[in-house]
Short mmCIF file of C-alpha atoms in Angstrom, two decimals:
data_model
loop_
_atom_site.label_atom_id
_atom_site.label_comp_id
_atom_site.label_asym_id
_atom_site.label_seq_id
_atom_site.Cartn_x
_atom_site.Cartn_y
_atom_site.Cartn_z
CA MET A 1 4.00 37.32 -30.05
CA SER A 2 4.57 34.17 -31.61
CA VAL A 3 6.76 31.26 -30.13
CA LYS A 4 6.60 27.64 -31.63
CA LEU A 5 7.74 24.86 -29.75
CA GLY A 6 9.37 21.46 -30.76
CA VAL A 7 10.25 18.59 -28.71
CA GLY A 8 12.09 15.44 -29.40
CA VAL A 9 12.86 12.74 -26.98
CA SER A 10 15.12 9.50 -27.64
CA SER A 11 16.28 6.63 -25.40
CA GLN A 12 18.57 4.93 -28.04
CA ALA A 13 21.64 3.46 -26.51
CA ASP A 14 24.20 5.26 -28.95
CA VAL A 15 24.65 9.01 -27.90
CA VAL A 16 25.13 10.13 -31.34
CA ALA A 17 21.91 8.34 -32.56
CA ALA A 18 20.00 9.58 -29.46
CA GLY A 19 20.90 13.26 -30.41
CA HIS A 20 20.21 13.11 -34.00
CA GLU A 21 16.76 11.47 -33.12
CA ALA A 22 15.75 13.86 -30.50
CA ALA A 23 16.84 17.01 -32.60
CA GLY A 24 15.17 15.44 -35.60
CA GLN A 25 11.84 15.46 -33.95
CA VAL A 26 12.24 18.87 -32.96
CA ILE A 27 12.94 20.00 -36.69
CA SER A 28 9.99 17.88 -37.49
CA ASP A 29 7.49 19.71 -35.06
CA LEU A 30 8.86 23.17 -36.40
CA GLY A 31 7.76 22.23 -40.08
CA GLY A 32 11.48 21.83 -41.16
CA ARG A 33 12.61 25.20 -39.76
CA ARG A 34 15.84 25.46 -37.27
CA PRO A 35 14.99 26.72 -33.85
CA ASP A 36 16.37 30.02 -32.67
CA LEU A 37 17.04 28.73 -29.00
CA VAL A 38 17.80 24.87 -27.81
CA PHE A 39 17.44 23.25 -24.59
CA VAL A 40 18.94 19.89 -24.05
CA PHE A 41 18.11 17.76 -20.81
CA CYS A 42 19.31 14.27 -20.39
CA SER A 43 20.47 11.03 -18.29
CA ILE A 44 23.86 11.41 -17.06
CA ARG A 45 24.96 8.56 -19.45
CA PHE A 46 24.35 10.91 -22.64
CA ALA A 47 26.49 13.77 -21.19
CA ASN A 48 28.75 13.43 -24.09
CA PRO A 49 30.27 16.07 -26.48
CA ARG A 50 29.34 13.79 -29.31
CA MET A 51 25.84 13.82 -28.32
CA LEU A 52 25.61 17.84 -28.16
CA LYS A 53 27.60 17.71 -31.61
CA ALA A 54 24.85 15.49 -32.96
CA VAL A 55 22.00 17.92 -31.83
CA ARG A 56 23.73 20.88 -33.15
CA SER A 57 24.51 19.07 -36.61
CA VAL A 58 20.30 19.02 -36.93
CA THR A 59 19.40 22.17 -35.08
CA GLY A 60 22.07 24.43 -36.49
CA GLU A 61 24.20 27.25 -34.52
CA ALA A 62 21.37 28.27 -32.50
CA PRO A 63 22.53 28.92 -28.85
CA LEU A 64 21.98 25.99 -26.66
CA VAL A 65 21.88 25.67 -22.92
CA GLY A 66 20.54 22.64 -20.71
CA CYS A 67 22.04 20.12 -18.18
CA THR A 68 21.84 16.52 -16.95
CA ASP A 69 18.71 15.53 -15.01
CA ALA A 70 17.00 12.59 -13.09
CA GLY A 71 14.24 12.48 -15.50
CA GLY A 72 12.04 14.69 -17.58
CA ILE A 73 8.18 15.18 -17.83
CA ILE A 74 6.96 15.76 -21.29
CA THR A 75 3.56 15.66 -23.02
CA ALA A 76 3.71 12.04 -23.50
CA GLY A 77 4.62 11.26 -19.47
CA PRO A 78 7.71 10.89 -17.48
CA LYS A 79 10.74 9.82 -18.99
CA ARG A 80 14.13 8.36 -17.52
CA ARG A 81 17.50 7.56 -19.03
CA SER A 82 16.87 9.71 -22.23
CA VAL A 83 17.67 12.54 -24.01
CA THR A 84 15.06 15.59 -24.60
CA VAL A 85 15.72 18.35 -26.96
CA ILE A 86 13.54 21.52 -27.00
CA GLY A 87 13.62 24.11 -29.77
CA LEU A 88 12.01 27.48 -29.58
CA LEU A 89 11.17 29.41 -32.98
CA MET A 90 10.65 32.89 -32.18
CA LYS A 91 8.86 35.86 -33.64
CA ASP A 92 8.75 39.42 -32.18
CA CYS A 93 10.94 37.92 -29.30
CA ALA A 94 14.68 37.21 -28.85
CA CYS A 95 17.21 35.77 -26.54
CA VAL A 96 20.85 36.13 -25.24
CA THR A 97 22.81 33.66 -23.22
CA ALA A 98 25.74 33.41 -20.52
CA ILE A 99 27.50 30.95 -18.40
CA GLU A 100 29.50 31.59 -15.31
CA LEU A 101 32.01 28.95 -14.02
CA HIS A 102 33.38 27.96 -10.66
CA LEU A 103 30.05 28.24 -9.19
CA SER A 104 30.97 26.85 -5.66
CA ILE A 105 33.30 29.52 -4.91
CA ALA A 106 30.89 32.16 -4.76
CA PRO A 107 27.25 31.16 -5.74
CA ARG A 108 25.79 34.52 -5.01
CA ALA A 109 28.23 36.40 -7.05
CA ALA A 110 28.16 34.22 -9.79
CA GLY A 111 24.25 34.75 -9.79
CA GLU A 112 24.74 38.64 -9.97
CA ARG A 113 27.57 38.27 -12.67
CA LEU A 114 25.23 35.89 -14.74
CA ALA A 115 22.21 38.41 -14.53
CA ALA A 116 24.54 41.52 -15.37
CA ALA A 117 26.11 39.76 -18.26
CA LEU A 118 22.61 38.71 -19.87
CA MET A 119 21.39 42.27 -19.34
CA ARG A 120 24.63 43.72 -20.52
CA GLN A 121 24.33 41.53 -23.81
CA ALA A 122 20.58 42.35 -24.36
CA GLY A 123 21.43 46.09 -24.38
CA LEU A 124 24.60 45.89 -26.54
CA ALA A 125 22.77 43.85 -29.03
CA GLY A 126 20.75 46.52 -30.58
CA ARG A 127 17.55 44.70 -31.48
CA GLU A 128 14.14 46.10 -30.87
CA ALA A 129 12.69 42.92 -28.79
CA LEU A 130 15.93 42.72 -26.63
CA ARG A 131 14.85 45.95 -25.11
CA ASP A 132 12.06 44.46 -23.18
CA PRO A 133 13.52 41.61 -20.85
CA ARG A 134 10.82 39.22 -19.55
CA CYS A 135 12.28 36.02 -18.13
CA VAL A 136 15.46 34.42 -17.10
CA LEU A 137 15.98 30.65 -17.13
CA VAL A 138 18.81 29.12 -15.40
CA PHE A 139 20.32 25.46 -14.72
CA PRO A 140 23.08 25.80 -12.14
CA ASP A 141 24.85 22.61 -10.76
CA GLY A 142 22.71 20.96 -8.30
CA LEU A 143 25.54 19.53 -6.00
CA THR A 144 28.20 22.19 -5.84
CA ALA A 145 26.27 25.26 -4.56
CA SER A 146 23.00 26.45 -2.88
CA GLY A 147 20.37 27.17 -5.36
CA SER A 148 19.04 29.92 -2.90
CA GLU A 149 22.17 31.74 -3.04
CA VAL A 150 22.35 31.73 -6.91
CA LEU A 151 18.66 33.11 -7.09
CA SER A 152 19.48 35.78 -4.73
CA GLY A 153 22.40 37.02 -6.78
CA ILE A 154 20.39 36.97 -10.02
CA ASP A 155 17.45 38.75 -8.22
CA LYS A 156 19.76 41.60 -7.21
CA LYS A 157 20.61 42.51 -10.78
CA LEU A 158 17.11 42.09 -12.42
CA ALA A 159 14.00 44.33 -12.11
CA PRO A 160 11.12 42.89 -10.40
CA ASN A 161 9.07 42.27 -13.36
CA VAL A 162 11.55 39.95 -14.97
CA LEU A 163 10.67 36.46 -13.96
CA VAL A 164 13.09 33.82 -12.92
CA ALA A 165 12.80 29.95 -13.64
CA GLY A 166 14.60 26.80 -14.30
CA ALA A 167 16.05 23.97 -12.66
CA MET A 168 19.06 22.60 -10.80
CA ALA A 169 21.18 19.86 -12.52
CA ALA A 170 21.12 16.32 -11.26
CA ASP A 171 22.63 13.17 -12.20
CA ASP A 172 20.15 10.24 -12.15
CA LEU A 173 20.03 10.10 -8.20
CA PHE A 174 23.64 9.42 -7.94
CA PHE A 175 24.44 12.71 -6.04
CA GLN A 176 28.03 12.38 -7.14
CA ARG A 177 28.44 14.80 -10.32
CA THR A 178 26.17 17.01 -12.49
CA PHE A 179 26.81 18.28 -15.77
CA GLN A 180 25.78 21.69 -17.48
CA PHE A 181 25.52 22.33 -21.23
CA TYR A 182 26.33 25.38 -23.08
CA ASN A 183 26.56 25.40 -27.01
CA ASP A 184 29.27 22.91 -27.60
CA GLU A 185 30.60 22.66 -24.19
CA ILE A 186 29.76 20.18 -21.32
CA LEU A 187 30.71 21.86 -17.94
CA THR A 188 30.54 21.07 -14.13
CA ASP A 189 30.07 23.59 -11.22
CA SER A 190 28.76 26.11 -13.59
CA LEU A 191 25.77 28.38 -14.20
CA PRO A 192 24.30 28.61 -17.67
CA GLY A 193 21.55 31.04 -18.43
CA VAL A 194 19.03 32.45 -20.92
CA LEU A 195 17.32 35.79 -20.93
CA LEU A 196 14.14 35.79 -23.11
CA CYS A 197 12.92 39.18 -24.39
CA GLY A 198 10.12 40.88 -26.39
CA ASP A 199 6.61 40.32 -26.97
CA LEU A 200 6.31 37.33 -24.25
CA LYS A 201 3.72 36.50 -21.80
CA VAL A 202 5.42 34.50 -19.20
CA GLY A 203 3.68 32.38 -16.42
CA ILE A 204 5.38 30.03 -13.85
CA GLY A 205 3.38 27.46 -11.97
CA VAL A 206 4.97 25.01 -9.26
CA ARG A 207 3.16 22.16 -7.33
CA HIS A 208 4.47 19.16 -5.55
CA GLY A 209 1.65 17.28 -3.62
CA TRP A 210 3.60 16.34 -0.46
CA VAL A 211 1.71 16.67 2.80
CA PRO A 212 3.29 17.10 6.40
CA VAL A 213 3.99 14.11 8.49
CA GLY A 214 3.93 14.33 12.52
CA ARG A 215 4.27 17.23 14.56
CA PRO A 216 5.96 20.62 13.55
CA ARG A 217 9.76 21.41 14.64
CA ARG A 218 11.37 24.45 14.81
CA VAL A 219 14.42 25.27 13.26
CA THR A 220 16.42 26.58 16.25
CA ARG A 221 19.84 26.89 14.35
CA SER A 222 20.69 27.03 11.04
CA SER A 223 22.90 29.20 8.56
CA GLY A 224 22.39 29.34 4.79
CA ASN A 225 21.65 25.74 3.26
CA VAL A 226 22.75 24.12 6.71
CA VAL A 227 20.25 23.22 9.06
CA TYR A 228 22.04 22.37 12.38
CA GLN A 229 19.35 21.96 14.87
CA LEU A 230 15.58 21.13 15.07
CA ASP A 231 13.96 21.75 18.43
CA ARG A 232 17.56 22.13 19.90
CA ARG A 233 18.65 18.57 18.74
CA PRO A 234 20.65 17.80 15.75
CA ALA A 235 18.84 18.08 12.69
CA VAL A 236 19.47 14.65 11.48
CA SER A 237 17.53 13.27 14.55
CA ILE A 238 14.25 13.87 12.53
CA TYR A 239 15.36 10.82 10.20
CA GLU A 240 16.55 8.83 13.11
CA ASP A 241 13.34 9.19 15.13
CA TYR A 242 10.94 8.63 12.20
CA LEU A 243 12.68 5.96 9.82
CA GLY A 244 14.55 4.20 12.86
CA LEU A 245 17.87 4.83 10.85
CA LYS A 246 21.28 5.12 12.89
CA ARG A 247 23.44 8.32 12.37
CA ALA A 248 26.30 6.36 11.06
CA GLU A 249 24.14 4.68 8.47
CA LEU A 250 22.60 8.28 7.20
CA THR A 251 26.23 9.31 7.08
CA GLN A 252 27.66 6.41 5.16
CA GLU A 253 25.16 5.88 2.81
CA SER A 254 23.65 8.76 0.51
CA LEU A 255 20.96 10.77 2.57
CA ALA A 256 19.35 12.15 -0.54
CA SER A 257 18.06 8.75 -1.48
CA VAL A 258 16.03 8.87 1.89
CA THR A 259 15.12 12.83 1.64
CA LEU A 260 13.87 12.52 -2.01
CA THR A 261 11.04 10.66 -0.54
CA TYR A 262 10.72 12.21 3.14
CA PRO A 263 11.88 16.02 2.20
CA LEU A 264 11.80 18.68 4.74
CA GLY A 265 8.66 20.98 4.55
CA THR A 266 8.71 24.68 5.37
CA GLU A 267 5.46 26.89 5.82
CA VAL A 268 5.22 29.69 3.55
CA PRO A 269 2.84 32.34 4.58
CA GLY A 270 -0.09 32.76 2.22
CA GLN A 271 0.85 29.67 0.43
CA PRO A 272 -1.16 26.30 0.39
CA GLU A 273 1.86 24.05 -0.02
CA TYR A 274 5.00 23.56 2.05
CA LEU A 275 8.31 24.83 0.70
CA LEU A 276 10.40 21.53 0.15
CA ARG A 277 13.97 21.20 1.07
CA ASP A 278 16.22 18.03 0.24
CA ALA A 279 19.01 17.40 2.48
CA ILE A 280 22.06 15.66 0.43
CA ARG A 281 24.32 15.07 3.12
CA VAL A 282 24.83 14.76 6.86
CA GLY A 283 27.54 17.27 8.14
CA GLN A 284 29.28 18.14 11.45
CA ALA A 285 27.39 17.33 14.58
CA GLY A 286 24.43 15.93 12.86
CA SER A 287 23.70 18.77 10.63
CA LEU A 288 21.83 18.49 7.31
CA ILE A 289 23.19 20.22 4.21
CA CYS A 290 20.41 21.19 1.94
CA THR A 291 19.97 22.08 -1.58
CA GLY A 292 18.82 25.45 -0.87
CA ASP A 293 18.37 27.71 2.22
CA ARG A 294 15.77 26.90 4.70
CA ARG A 295 14.27 30.35 4.67
CA TRP A 296 11.64 31.40 2.09
CA LYS A 297 13.11 34.50 0.20
CA PRO A 298 10.11 36.16 -1.85
CA ARG A 299 11.61 38.93 -4.25
CA ASN A 300 11.57 42.26 -2.62
CA LYS A 301 10.07 40.95 0.54
CA ARG A 302 11.55 40.32 4.05
CA PRO A 303 12.36 36.32 4.61
CA ALA A 304 9.70 34.57 6.85
CA THR A 305 10.57 32.64 10.11
CA PRO A 306 9.25 29.18 9.30
CA ARG A 307 8.63 25.82 11.04
CA THR A 308 9.83 22.76 9.51
CA ASN A 309 7.86 19.13 9.40
#
């Protein structure tokens, strides 16, 4: 197994200069060699075809995937309003990429199609390394679809030993429109993904540090990523009670700016931390529309019945 990683970051105001600088740092990290796979994550202000063109003029024609973000965390620490380029130089392993458009129409079906396309490409490529799929990385639009639905679709088409990781695209906390990157294209409402195969050891770790506040509430009515009632009251009342905000204020202003600081937390059996759900807007009758389903759905297990703090 051999995977060498190069990372570059730039905050230059000019999108072309930023793309060149970040990509150049990647090449330097890789000892002057061009990567086999490229990831790009950036502030919404850098979501420009000229930025991607600048990156690829340095990194070459390697597959490129990524998305806009709300900030990045690299070895040097957290970064905002920047471009981050990551390049992978691989030996005894390989990758294939795919993308699905119009994600919001049927997120679960899009996840199924993406996973199937990745596995199909790996099977057709004829390379030895691609016969051993290990991990799928996905970066779906974070505002147009439920991430839980996307993952459910992906899981349906993958073997249990193939791990899934990634992130949902963001837009610097404006909660208006996100963008996804696929080679030279900048898209929205889409689902790009990468399948990593071969002699790889993959591990995934997630922690957040939030602790519960107040007494638990029980979800008394929900559907998918919409929570209608907590303790038989409109779900939005939890924010009205704790923060002293009126429903009209929460409806008119972006609820997401509040829930980033005070997310909903769901108990997960056997886990030390709560599963977090951010509500991005208030729906009909005071419901909360979240970025993912309120139920925890472990792979190949029945979902739990949680309580919410």
